[in-house]
PDB file of C-alpha atoms in Angstrom:
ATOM      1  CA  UNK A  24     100.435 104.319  58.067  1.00 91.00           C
ATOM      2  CA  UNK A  25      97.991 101.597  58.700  1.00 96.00           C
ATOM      3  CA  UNK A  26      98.774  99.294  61.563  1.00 97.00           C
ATOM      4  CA  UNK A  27      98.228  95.704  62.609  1.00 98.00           C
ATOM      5  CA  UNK A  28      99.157  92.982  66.097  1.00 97.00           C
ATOM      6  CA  UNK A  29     101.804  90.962  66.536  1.00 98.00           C
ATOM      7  CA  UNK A  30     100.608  89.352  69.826  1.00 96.00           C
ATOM      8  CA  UNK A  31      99.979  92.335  71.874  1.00 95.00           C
ATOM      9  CA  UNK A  32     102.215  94.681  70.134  1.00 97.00           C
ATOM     10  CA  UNK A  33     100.451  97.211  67.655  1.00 97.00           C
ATOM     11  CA  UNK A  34     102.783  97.320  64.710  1.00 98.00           C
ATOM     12  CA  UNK A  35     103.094  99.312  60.900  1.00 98.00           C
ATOM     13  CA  UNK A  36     101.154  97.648  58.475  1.00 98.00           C
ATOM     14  CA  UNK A  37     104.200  97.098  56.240  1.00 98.00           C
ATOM     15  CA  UNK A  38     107.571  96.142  57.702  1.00 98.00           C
ATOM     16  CA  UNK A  39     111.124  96.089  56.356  1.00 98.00           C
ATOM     17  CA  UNK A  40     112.890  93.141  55.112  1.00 97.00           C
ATOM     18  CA  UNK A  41     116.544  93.669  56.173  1.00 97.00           C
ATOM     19  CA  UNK A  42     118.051  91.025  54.613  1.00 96.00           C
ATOM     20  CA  UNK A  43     119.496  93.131  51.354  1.00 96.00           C
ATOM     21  CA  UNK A  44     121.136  95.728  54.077  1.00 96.00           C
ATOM     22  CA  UNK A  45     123.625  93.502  54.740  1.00 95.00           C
ATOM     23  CA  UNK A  46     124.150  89.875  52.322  1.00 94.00           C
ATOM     24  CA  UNK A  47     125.841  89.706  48.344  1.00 93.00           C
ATOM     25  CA  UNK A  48     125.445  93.099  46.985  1.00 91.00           C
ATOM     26  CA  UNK A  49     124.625  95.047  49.967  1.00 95.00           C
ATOM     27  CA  UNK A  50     124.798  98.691  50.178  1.00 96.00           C
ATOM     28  CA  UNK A  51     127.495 101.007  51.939  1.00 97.00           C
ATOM     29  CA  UNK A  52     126.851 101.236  55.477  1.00 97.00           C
ATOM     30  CA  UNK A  53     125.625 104.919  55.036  1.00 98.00           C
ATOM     31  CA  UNK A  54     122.976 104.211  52.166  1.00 97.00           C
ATOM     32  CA  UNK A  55     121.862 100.754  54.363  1.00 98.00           C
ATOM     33  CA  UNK A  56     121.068 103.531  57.625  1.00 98.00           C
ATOM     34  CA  UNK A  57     119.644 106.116  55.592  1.00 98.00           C
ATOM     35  CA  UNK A  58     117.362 103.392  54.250  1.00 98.00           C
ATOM     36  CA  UNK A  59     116.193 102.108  57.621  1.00 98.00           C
ATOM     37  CA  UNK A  60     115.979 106.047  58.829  1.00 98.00           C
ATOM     38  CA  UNK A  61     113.521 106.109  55.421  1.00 98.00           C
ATOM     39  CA  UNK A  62     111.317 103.527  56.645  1.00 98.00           C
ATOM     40  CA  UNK A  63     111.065 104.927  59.986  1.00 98.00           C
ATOM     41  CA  UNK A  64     109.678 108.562  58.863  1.00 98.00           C
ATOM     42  CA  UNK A  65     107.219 106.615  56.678  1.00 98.00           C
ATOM     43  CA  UNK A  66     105.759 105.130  59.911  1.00 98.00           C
ATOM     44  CA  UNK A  67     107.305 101.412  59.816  1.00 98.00           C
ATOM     45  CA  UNK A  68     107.436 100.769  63.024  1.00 98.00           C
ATOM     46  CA  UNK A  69     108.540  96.741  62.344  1.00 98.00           C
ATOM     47  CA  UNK A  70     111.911  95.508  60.985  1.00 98.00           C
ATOM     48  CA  UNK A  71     112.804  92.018  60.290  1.00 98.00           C
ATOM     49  CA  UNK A  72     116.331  90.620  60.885  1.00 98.00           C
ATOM     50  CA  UNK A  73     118.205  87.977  61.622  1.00 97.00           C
ATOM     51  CA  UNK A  74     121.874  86.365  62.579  1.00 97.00           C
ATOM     52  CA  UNK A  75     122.531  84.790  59.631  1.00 95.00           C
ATOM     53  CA  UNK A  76     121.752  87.385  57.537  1.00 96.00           C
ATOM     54  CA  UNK A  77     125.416  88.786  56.498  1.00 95.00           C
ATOM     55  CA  UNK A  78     127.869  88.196  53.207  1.00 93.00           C
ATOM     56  CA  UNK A  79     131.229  86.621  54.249  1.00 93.00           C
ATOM     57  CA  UNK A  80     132.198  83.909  56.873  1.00 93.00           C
ATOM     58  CA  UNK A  81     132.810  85.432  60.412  1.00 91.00           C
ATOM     59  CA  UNK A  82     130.667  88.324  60.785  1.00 94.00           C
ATOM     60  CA  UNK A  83     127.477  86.751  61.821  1.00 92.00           C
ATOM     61  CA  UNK A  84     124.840  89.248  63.100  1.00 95.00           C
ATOM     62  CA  UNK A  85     126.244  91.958  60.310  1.00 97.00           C
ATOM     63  CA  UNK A  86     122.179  92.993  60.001  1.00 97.00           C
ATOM     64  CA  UNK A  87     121.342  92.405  63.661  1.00 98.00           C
ATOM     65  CA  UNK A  88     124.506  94.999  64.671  1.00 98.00           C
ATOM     66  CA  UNK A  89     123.720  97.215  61.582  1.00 98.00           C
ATOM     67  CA  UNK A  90     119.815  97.544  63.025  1.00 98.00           C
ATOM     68  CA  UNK A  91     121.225  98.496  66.059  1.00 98.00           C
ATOM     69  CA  UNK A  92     123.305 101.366  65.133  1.00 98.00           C
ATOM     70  CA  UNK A  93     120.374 102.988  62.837  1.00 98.00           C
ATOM     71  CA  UNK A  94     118.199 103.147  65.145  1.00 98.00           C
ATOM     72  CA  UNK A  95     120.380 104.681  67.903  1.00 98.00           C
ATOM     73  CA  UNK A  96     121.474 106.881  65.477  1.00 98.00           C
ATOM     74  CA  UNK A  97     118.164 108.182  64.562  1.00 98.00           C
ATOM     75  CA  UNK A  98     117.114 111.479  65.455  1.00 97.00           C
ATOM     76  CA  UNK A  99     113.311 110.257  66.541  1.00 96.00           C
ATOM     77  CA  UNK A 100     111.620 108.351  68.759  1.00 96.00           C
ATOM     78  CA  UNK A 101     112.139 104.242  68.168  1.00 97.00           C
ATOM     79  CA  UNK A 102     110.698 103.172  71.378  1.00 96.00           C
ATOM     80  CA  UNK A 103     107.083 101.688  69.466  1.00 96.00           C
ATOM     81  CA  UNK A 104     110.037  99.975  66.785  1.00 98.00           C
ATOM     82  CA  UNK A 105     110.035  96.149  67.343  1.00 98.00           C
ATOM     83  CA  UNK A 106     112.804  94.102  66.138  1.00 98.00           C
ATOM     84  CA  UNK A 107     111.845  90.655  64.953  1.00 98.00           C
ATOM     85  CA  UNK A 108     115.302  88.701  64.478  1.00 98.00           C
ATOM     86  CA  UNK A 109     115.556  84.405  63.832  1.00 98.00           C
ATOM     87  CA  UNK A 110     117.815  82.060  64.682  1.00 97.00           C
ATOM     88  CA  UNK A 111     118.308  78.381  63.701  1.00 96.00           C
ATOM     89  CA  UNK A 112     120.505  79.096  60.263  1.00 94.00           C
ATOM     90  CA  UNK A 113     124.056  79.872  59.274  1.00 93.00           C
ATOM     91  CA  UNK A 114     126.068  81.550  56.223  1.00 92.00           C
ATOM     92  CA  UNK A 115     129.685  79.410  56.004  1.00 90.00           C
ATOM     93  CA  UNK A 116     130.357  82.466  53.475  1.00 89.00           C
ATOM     94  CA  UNK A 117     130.275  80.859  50.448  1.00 90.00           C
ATOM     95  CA  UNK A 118     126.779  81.697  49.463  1.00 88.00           C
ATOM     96  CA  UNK A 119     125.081  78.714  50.837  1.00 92.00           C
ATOM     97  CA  UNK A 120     122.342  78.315  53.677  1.00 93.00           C
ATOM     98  CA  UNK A 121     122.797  75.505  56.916  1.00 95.00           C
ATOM     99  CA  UNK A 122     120.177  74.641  59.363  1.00 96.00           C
ATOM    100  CA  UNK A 123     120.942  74.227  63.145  1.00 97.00           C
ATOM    101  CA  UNK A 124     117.573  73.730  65.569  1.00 97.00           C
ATOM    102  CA  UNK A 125     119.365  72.475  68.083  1.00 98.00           C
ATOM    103  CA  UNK A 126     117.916  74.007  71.811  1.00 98.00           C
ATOM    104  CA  UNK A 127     121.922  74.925  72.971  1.00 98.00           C
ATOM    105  CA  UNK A 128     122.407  76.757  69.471  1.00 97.00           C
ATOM    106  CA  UNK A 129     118.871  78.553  69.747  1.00 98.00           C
ATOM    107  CA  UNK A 130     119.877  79.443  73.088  1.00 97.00           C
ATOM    108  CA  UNK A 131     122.681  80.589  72.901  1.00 97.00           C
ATOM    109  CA  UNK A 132     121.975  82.586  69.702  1.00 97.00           C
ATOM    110  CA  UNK A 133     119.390  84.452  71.058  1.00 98.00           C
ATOM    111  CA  UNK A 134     121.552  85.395  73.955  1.00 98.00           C
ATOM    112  CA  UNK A 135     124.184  86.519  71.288  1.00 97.00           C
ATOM    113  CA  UNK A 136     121.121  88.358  69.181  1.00 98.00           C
ATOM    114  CA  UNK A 137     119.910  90.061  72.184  1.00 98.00           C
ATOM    115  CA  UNK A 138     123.541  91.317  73.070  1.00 97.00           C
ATOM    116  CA  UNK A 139     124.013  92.654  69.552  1.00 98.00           C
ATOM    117  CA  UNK A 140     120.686  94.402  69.549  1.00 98.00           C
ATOM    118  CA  UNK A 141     121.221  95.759  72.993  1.00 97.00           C
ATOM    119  CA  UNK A 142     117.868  94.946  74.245  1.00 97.00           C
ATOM    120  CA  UNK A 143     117.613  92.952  77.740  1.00 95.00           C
ATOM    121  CA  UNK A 144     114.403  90.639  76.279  1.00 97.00           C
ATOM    122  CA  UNK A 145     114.307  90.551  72.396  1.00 98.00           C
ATOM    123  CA  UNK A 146     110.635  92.061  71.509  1.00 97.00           C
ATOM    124  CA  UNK A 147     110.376  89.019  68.634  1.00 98.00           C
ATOM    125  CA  UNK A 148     112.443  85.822  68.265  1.00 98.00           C
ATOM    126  CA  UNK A 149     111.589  82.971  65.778  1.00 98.00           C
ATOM    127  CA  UNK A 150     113.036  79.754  64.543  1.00 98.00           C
ATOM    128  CA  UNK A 151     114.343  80.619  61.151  1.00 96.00           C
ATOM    129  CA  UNK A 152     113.695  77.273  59.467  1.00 97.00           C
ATOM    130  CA  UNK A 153     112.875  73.540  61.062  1.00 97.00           C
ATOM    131  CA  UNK A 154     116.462  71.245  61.300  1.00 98.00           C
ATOM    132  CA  UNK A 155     115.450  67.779  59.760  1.00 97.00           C
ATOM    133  CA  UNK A 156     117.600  66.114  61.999  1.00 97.00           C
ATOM    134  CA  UNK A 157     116.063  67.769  65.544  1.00 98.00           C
ATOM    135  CA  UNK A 158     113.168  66.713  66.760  1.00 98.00           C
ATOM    136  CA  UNK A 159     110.298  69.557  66.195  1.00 98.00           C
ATOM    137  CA  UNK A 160     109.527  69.639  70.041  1.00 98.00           C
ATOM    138  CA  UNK A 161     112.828  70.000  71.020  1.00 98.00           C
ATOM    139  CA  UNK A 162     113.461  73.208  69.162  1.00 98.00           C
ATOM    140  CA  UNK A 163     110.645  74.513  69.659  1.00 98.00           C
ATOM    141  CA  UNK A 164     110.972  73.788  73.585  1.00 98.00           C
ATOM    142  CA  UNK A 165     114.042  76.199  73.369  1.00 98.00           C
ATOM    143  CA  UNK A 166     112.070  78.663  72.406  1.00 98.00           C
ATOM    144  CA  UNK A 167     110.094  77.822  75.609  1.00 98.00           C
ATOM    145  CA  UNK A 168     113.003  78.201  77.659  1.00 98.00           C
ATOM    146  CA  UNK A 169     113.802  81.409  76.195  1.00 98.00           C
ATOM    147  CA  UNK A 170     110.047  82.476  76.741  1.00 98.00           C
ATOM    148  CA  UNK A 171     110.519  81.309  80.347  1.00 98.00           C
ATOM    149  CA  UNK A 172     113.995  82.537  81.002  1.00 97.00           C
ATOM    150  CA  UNK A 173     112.620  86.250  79.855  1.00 97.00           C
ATOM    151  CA  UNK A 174     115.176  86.466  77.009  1.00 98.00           C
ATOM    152  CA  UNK A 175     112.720  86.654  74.509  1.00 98.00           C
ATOM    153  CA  UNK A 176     109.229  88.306  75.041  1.00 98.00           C
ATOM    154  CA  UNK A 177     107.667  86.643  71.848  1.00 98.00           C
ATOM    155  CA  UNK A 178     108.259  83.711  69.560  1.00 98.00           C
ATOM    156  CA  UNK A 179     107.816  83.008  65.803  1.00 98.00           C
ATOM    157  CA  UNK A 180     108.564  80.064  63.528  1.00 98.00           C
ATOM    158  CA  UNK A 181     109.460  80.246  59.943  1.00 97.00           C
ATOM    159  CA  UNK A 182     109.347  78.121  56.634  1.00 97.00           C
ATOM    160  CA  UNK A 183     106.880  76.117  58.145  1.00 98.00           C
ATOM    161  CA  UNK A 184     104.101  73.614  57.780  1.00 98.00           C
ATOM    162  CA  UNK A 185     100.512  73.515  58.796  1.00 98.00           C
ATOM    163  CA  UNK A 186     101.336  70.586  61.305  1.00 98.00           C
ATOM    164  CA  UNK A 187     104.335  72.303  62.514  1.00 98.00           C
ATOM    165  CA  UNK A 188     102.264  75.465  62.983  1.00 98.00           C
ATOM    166  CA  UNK A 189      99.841  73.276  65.444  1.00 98.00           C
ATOM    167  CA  UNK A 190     102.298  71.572  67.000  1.00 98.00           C
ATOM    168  CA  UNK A 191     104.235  74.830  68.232  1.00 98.00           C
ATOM    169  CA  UNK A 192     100.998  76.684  69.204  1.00 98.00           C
ATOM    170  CA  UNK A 193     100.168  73.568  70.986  1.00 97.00           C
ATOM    171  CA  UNK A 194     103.517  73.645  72.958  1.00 97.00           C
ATOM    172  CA  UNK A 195     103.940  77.610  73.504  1.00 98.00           C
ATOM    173  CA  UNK A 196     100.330  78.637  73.591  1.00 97.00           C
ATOM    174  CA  UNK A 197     100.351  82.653  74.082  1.00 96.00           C
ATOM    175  CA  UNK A 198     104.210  82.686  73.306  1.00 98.00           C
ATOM    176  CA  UNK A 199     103.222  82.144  69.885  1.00 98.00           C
ATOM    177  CA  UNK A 200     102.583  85.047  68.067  1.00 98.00           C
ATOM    178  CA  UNK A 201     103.862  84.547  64.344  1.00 98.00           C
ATOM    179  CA  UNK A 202     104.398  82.441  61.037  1.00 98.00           C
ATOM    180  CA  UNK A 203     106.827  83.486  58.549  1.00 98.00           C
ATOM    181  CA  UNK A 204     106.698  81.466  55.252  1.00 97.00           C
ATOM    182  CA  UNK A 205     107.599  82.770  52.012  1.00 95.00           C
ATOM    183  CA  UNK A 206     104.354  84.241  50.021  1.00 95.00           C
ATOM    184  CA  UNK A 207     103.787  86.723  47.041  1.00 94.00           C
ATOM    185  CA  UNK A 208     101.676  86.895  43.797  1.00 93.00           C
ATOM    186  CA  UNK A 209     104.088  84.233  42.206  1.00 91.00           C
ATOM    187  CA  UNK A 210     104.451  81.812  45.175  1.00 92.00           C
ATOM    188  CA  UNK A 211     100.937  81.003  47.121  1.00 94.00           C
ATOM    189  CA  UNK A 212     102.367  77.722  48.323  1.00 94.00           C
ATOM    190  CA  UNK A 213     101.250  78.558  52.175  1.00 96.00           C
ATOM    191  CA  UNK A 214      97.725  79.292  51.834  1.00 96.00           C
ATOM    192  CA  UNK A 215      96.873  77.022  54.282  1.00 97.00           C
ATOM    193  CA  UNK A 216      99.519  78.055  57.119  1.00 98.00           C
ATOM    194  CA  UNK A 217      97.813  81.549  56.277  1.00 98.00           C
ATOM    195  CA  UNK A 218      94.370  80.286  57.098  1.00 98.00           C
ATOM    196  CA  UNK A 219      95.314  78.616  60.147  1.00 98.00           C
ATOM    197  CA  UNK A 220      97.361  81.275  60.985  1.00 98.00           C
ATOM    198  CA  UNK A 221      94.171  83.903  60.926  1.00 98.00           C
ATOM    199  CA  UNK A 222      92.479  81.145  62.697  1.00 97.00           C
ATOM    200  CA  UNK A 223      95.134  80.417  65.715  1.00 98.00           C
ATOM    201  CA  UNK A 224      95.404  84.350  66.151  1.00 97.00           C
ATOM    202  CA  UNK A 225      98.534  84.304  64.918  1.00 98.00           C
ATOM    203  CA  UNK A 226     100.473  87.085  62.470  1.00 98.00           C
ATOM    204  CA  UNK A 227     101.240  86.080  59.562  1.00 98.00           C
ATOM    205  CA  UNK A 228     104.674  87.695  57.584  1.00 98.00           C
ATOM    206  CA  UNK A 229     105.574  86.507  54.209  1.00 97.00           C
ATOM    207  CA  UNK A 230     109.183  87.436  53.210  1.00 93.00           C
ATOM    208  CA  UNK A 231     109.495  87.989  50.007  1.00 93.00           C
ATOM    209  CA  UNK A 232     106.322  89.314  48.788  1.00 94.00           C
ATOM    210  CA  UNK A 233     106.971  90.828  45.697  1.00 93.00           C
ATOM    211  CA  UNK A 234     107.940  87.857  44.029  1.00 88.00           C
ATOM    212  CA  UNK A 235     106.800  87.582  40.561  1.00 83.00           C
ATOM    213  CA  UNK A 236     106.839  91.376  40.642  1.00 86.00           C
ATOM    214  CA  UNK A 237     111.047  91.633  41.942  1.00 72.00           C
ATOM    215  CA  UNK A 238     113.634  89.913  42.192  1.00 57.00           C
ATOM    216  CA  UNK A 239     114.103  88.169  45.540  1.00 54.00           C
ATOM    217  CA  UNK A 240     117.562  88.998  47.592  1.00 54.00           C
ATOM    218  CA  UNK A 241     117.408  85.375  47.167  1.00 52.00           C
ATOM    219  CA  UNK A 242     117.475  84.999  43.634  1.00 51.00           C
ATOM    220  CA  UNK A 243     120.561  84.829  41.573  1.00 48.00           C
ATOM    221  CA  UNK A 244     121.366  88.050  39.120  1.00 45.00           C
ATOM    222  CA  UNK A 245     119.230  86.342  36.302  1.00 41.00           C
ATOM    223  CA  UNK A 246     116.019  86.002  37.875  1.00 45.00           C
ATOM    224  CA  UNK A 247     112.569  86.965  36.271  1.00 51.00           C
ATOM    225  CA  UNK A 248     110.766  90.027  36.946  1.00 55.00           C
ATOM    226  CA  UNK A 249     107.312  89.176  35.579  1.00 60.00           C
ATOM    227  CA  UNK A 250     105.542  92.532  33.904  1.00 64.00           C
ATOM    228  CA  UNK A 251     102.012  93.212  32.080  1.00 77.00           C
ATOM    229  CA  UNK A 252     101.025  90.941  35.065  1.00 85.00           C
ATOM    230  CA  UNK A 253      97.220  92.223  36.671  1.00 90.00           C
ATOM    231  CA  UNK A 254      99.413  93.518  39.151  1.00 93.00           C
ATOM    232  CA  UNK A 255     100.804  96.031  36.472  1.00 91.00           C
ATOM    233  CA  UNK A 256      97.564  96.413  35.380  1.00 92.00           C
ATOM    234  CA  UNK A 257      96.199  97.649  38.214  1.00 94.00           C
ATOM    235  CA  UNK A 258      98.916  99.570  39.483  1.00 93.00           C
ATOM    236  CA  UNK A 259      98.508 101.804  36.679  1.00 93.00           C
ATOM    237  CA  UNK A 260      94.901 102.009  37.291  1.00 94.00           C
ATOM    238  CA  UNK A 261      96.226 103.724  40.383  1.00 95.00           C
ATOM    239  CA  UNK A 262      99.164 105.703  39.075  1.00 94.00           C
ATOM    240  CA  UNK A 263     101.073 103.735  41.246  1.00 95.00           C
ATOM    241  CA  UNK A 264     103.782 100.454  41.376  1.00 94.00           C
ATOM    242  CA  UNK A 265     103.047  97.533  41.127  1.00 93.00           C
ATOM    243  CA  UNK A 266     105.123  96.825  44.397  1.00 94.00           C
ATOM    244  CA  UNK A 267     102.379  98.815  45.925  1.00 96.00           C
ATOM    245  CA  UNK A 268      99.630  96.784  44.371  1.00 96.00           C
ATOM    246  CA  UNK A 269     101.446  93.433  45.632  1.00 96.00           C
ATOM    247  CA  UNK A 270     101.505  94.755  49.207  1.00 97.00           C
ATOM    248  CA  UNK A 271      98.024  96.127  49.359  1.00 97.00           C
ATOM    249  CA  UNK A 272      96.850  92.641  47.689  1.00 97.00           C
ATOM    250  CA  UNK A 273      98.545  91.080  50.604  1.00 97.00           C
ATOM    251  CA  UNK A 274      97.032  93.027  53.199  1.00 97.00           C
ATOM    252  CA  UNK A 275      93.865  92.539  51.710  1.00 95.00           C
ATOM    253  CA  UNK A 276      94.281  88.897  51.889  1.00 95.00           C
ATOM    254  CA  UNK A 277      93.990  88.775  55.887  1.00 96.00           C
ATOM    255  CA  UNK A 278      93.985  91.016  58.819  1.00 97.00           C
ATOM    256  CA  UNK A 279      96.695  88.477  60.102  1.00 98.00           C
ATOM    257  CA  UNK A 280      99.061  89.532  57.340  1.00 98.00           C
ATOM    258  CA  UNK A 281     101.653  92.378  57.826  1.00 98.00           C
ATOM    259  CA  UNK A 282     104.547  91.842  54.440  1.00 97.00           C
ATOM    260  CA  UNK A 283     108.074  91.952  54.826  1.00 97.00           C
ATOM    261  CA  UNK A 284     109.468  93.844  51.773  1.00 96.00           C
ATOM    262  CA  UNK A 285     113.473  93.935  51.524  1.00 95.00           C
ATOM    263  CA  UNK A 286     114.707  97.611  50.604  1.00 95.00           C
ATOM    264  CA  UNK A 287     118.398  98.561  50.109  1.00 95.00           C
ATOM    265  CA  UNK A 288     117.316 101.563  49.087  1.00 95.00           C
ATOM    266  CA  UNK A 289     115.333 104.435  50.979  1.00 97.00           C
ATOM    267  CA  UNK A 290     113.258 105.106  47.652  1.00 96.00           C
ATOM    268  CA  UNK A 291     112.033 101.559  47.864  1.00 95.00           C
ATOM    269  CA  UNK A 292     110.976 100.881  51.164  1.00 97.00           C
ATOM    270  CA  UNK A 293     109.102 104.821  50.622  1.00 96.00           C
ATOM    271  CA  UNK A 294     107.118 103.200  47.938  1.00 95.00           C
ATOM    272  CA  UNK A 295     106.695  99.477  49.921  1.00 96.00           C
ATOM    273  CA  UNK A 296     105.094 101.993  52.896  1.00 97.00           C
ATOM    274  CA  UNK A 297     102.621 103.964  50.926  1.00 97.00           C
ATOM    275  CA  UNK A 298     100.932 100.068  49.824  1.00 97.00           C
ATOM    276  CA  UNK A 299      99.254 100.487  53.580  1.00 97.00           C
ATOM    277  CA  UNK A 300      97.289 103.314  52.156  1.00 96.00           C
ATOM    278  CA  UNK A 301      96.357 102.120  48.962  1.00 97.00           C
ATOM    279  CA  UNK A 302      92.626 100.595  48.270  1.00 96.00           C
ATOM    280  CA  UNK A 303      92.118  97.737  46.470  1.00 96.00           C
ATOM    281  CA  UNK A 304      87.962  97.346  45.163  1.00 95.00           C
ATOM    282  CA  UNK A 305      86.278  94.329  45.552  1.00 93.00           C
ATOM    283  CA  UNK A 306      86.692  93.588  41.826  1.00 94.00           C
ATOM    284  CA  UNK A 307      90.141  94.497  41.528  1.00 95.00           C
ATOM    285  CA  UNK A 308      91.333  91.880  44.651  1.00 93.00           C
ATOM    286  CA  UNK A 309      89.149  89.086  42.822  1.00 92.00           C
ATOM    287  CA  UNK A 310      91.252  90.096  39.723  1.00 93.00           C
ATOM    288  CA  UNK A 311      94.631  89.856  41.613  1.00 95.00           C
ATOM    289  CA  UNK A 312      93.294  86.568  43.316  1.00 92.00           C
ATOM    290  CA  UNK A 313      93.052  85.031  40.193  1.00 89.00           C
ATOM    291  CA  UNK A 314      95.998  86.279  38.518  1.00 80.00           C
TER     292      UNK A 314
END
């Protein structure tokens, strides 16, 4: 395993995606820990979470608790793991998404992540998505508070802007360590909150990176799966997937970028780990680039 910075923190180059463990088709609970215990022998040493990320109304945190009991039921060492969860969305249970940036709900859901993780300071906490109707500053002055209060040691934002970006590195200087905005062969929407990123110093994680490659968690059942893409092309170049390809393009985009690939599965997040070794030539990342 390859491995990159989050802020001070020396993470795997690849992380895992939790969000499949634990919303609309999820696994049993035994096939969801045996796929987090996967990633862990392959050297991921980074798993992404977050409160909102469960199926039916009422059991907020399902992922956050879930994390929590793999890893203390895993026979190894976890103490280099760090748990990046969010908060600032909600799941009413009937499949749809709602924003809330308010600083007493970002407080007080961090407290409740950190209590469901069992950590005293929670090693990674970012603002899932910006609320339209809360002022920018505001949330992102809870995070402050949390920085300052020592119930966070880290903070992130997500599904952001390249204004937003400056304006929250502007307002939590150091405390900023990461931008999480959705990126992948199909979707290059955020190249420019990746360059800034690289140039604030900051990590940057794009969930759902194999889109245009796989299905999203958050696509319906009917979503495209592209193939023959260069992607494929190359992957069997290498004898290998084209998931792999997608990750190593990623990584090969920035030293700021560590992807997020969801697994519910220990086969897949086997293959997503092995991308960190795989070597991309010169001619092949200009061909993915372009594709």
């Amino acid at each position: 395993m390859q491995y990159r910075r989050i802020g001070t923190t020396r993470v795997s180059a690849i992380g895992l995606g939790a969000m499949p463990l634990s919303i609309e088709g999820r696994p049993d609970e035994a096939r969801a820990v045996a796929t987090v215990h996967a990633a862990l022998d392959a050297g991921v040493t980074l798993i992404d979470t977050a409160d909102s990320y469960h199926w039916h109304a009422g059991e907020s945190g399902h992922n956050e608790l879930l994390i929590a009991r793999a890893l203390a039921s895993y026979p190894g060492d976890t103490s280099a793991v760090l748990v990046a969860t969010k908060g600032g969305r909600g799941r009413p249970g009937d499949g749809s998404w709602t924003v809330n940036g308010t600083p007493a709900h970002l407080k007080r859901a961090a407290q409740d992540s950190a209590r469901r993780l069992g950590v005293e300071a929670i090693g990674l906490y970012q603002l899932h998505k910006p609320d339209p109707a809360v002022p920018w500053a505001e949330s992102v002055g809870a995070l402050r508070e949390l920085l300052d209060a020592g119930t966070i040691r880290a903070a992130g934002i997500s599904n952001v802007t390249t204004e937003q970006i400056r304006a929250a590195h502007a307002q939590l200087g150091d405390g900023l360590v990461s931008v999480q905005n959705q990126y992948s062969p199909a979707v290059r929407d955020s190249e420019a909150e990746l360059r800034l990123s690289t140039e604030l110093g900051l990590t940057f994680l794009p969930w759902s990176p194999l889109g245009g490659i796989a299905r999203s968690a958050l696509d319906g059942p009917s979503g495209a799966t592209s193939a023959g893409t260069a992607f494929h092309r190359v992957a069997a170049a290498h004898e290998v997937s084209p998931h792999q390809v997608a990750l190593a393009w990623l990584l090969s985009r920035s030293p700021a970028v560590i992807p997020l690939p969801g697994a519910s599965r220990p086969e897949s997040i086997r293959d997503s780990a092995a991308a960190a070794e795989l070597r991309l030539s010169s001619a092949e990342s200009a061909l993915l680039d372009a594709a």
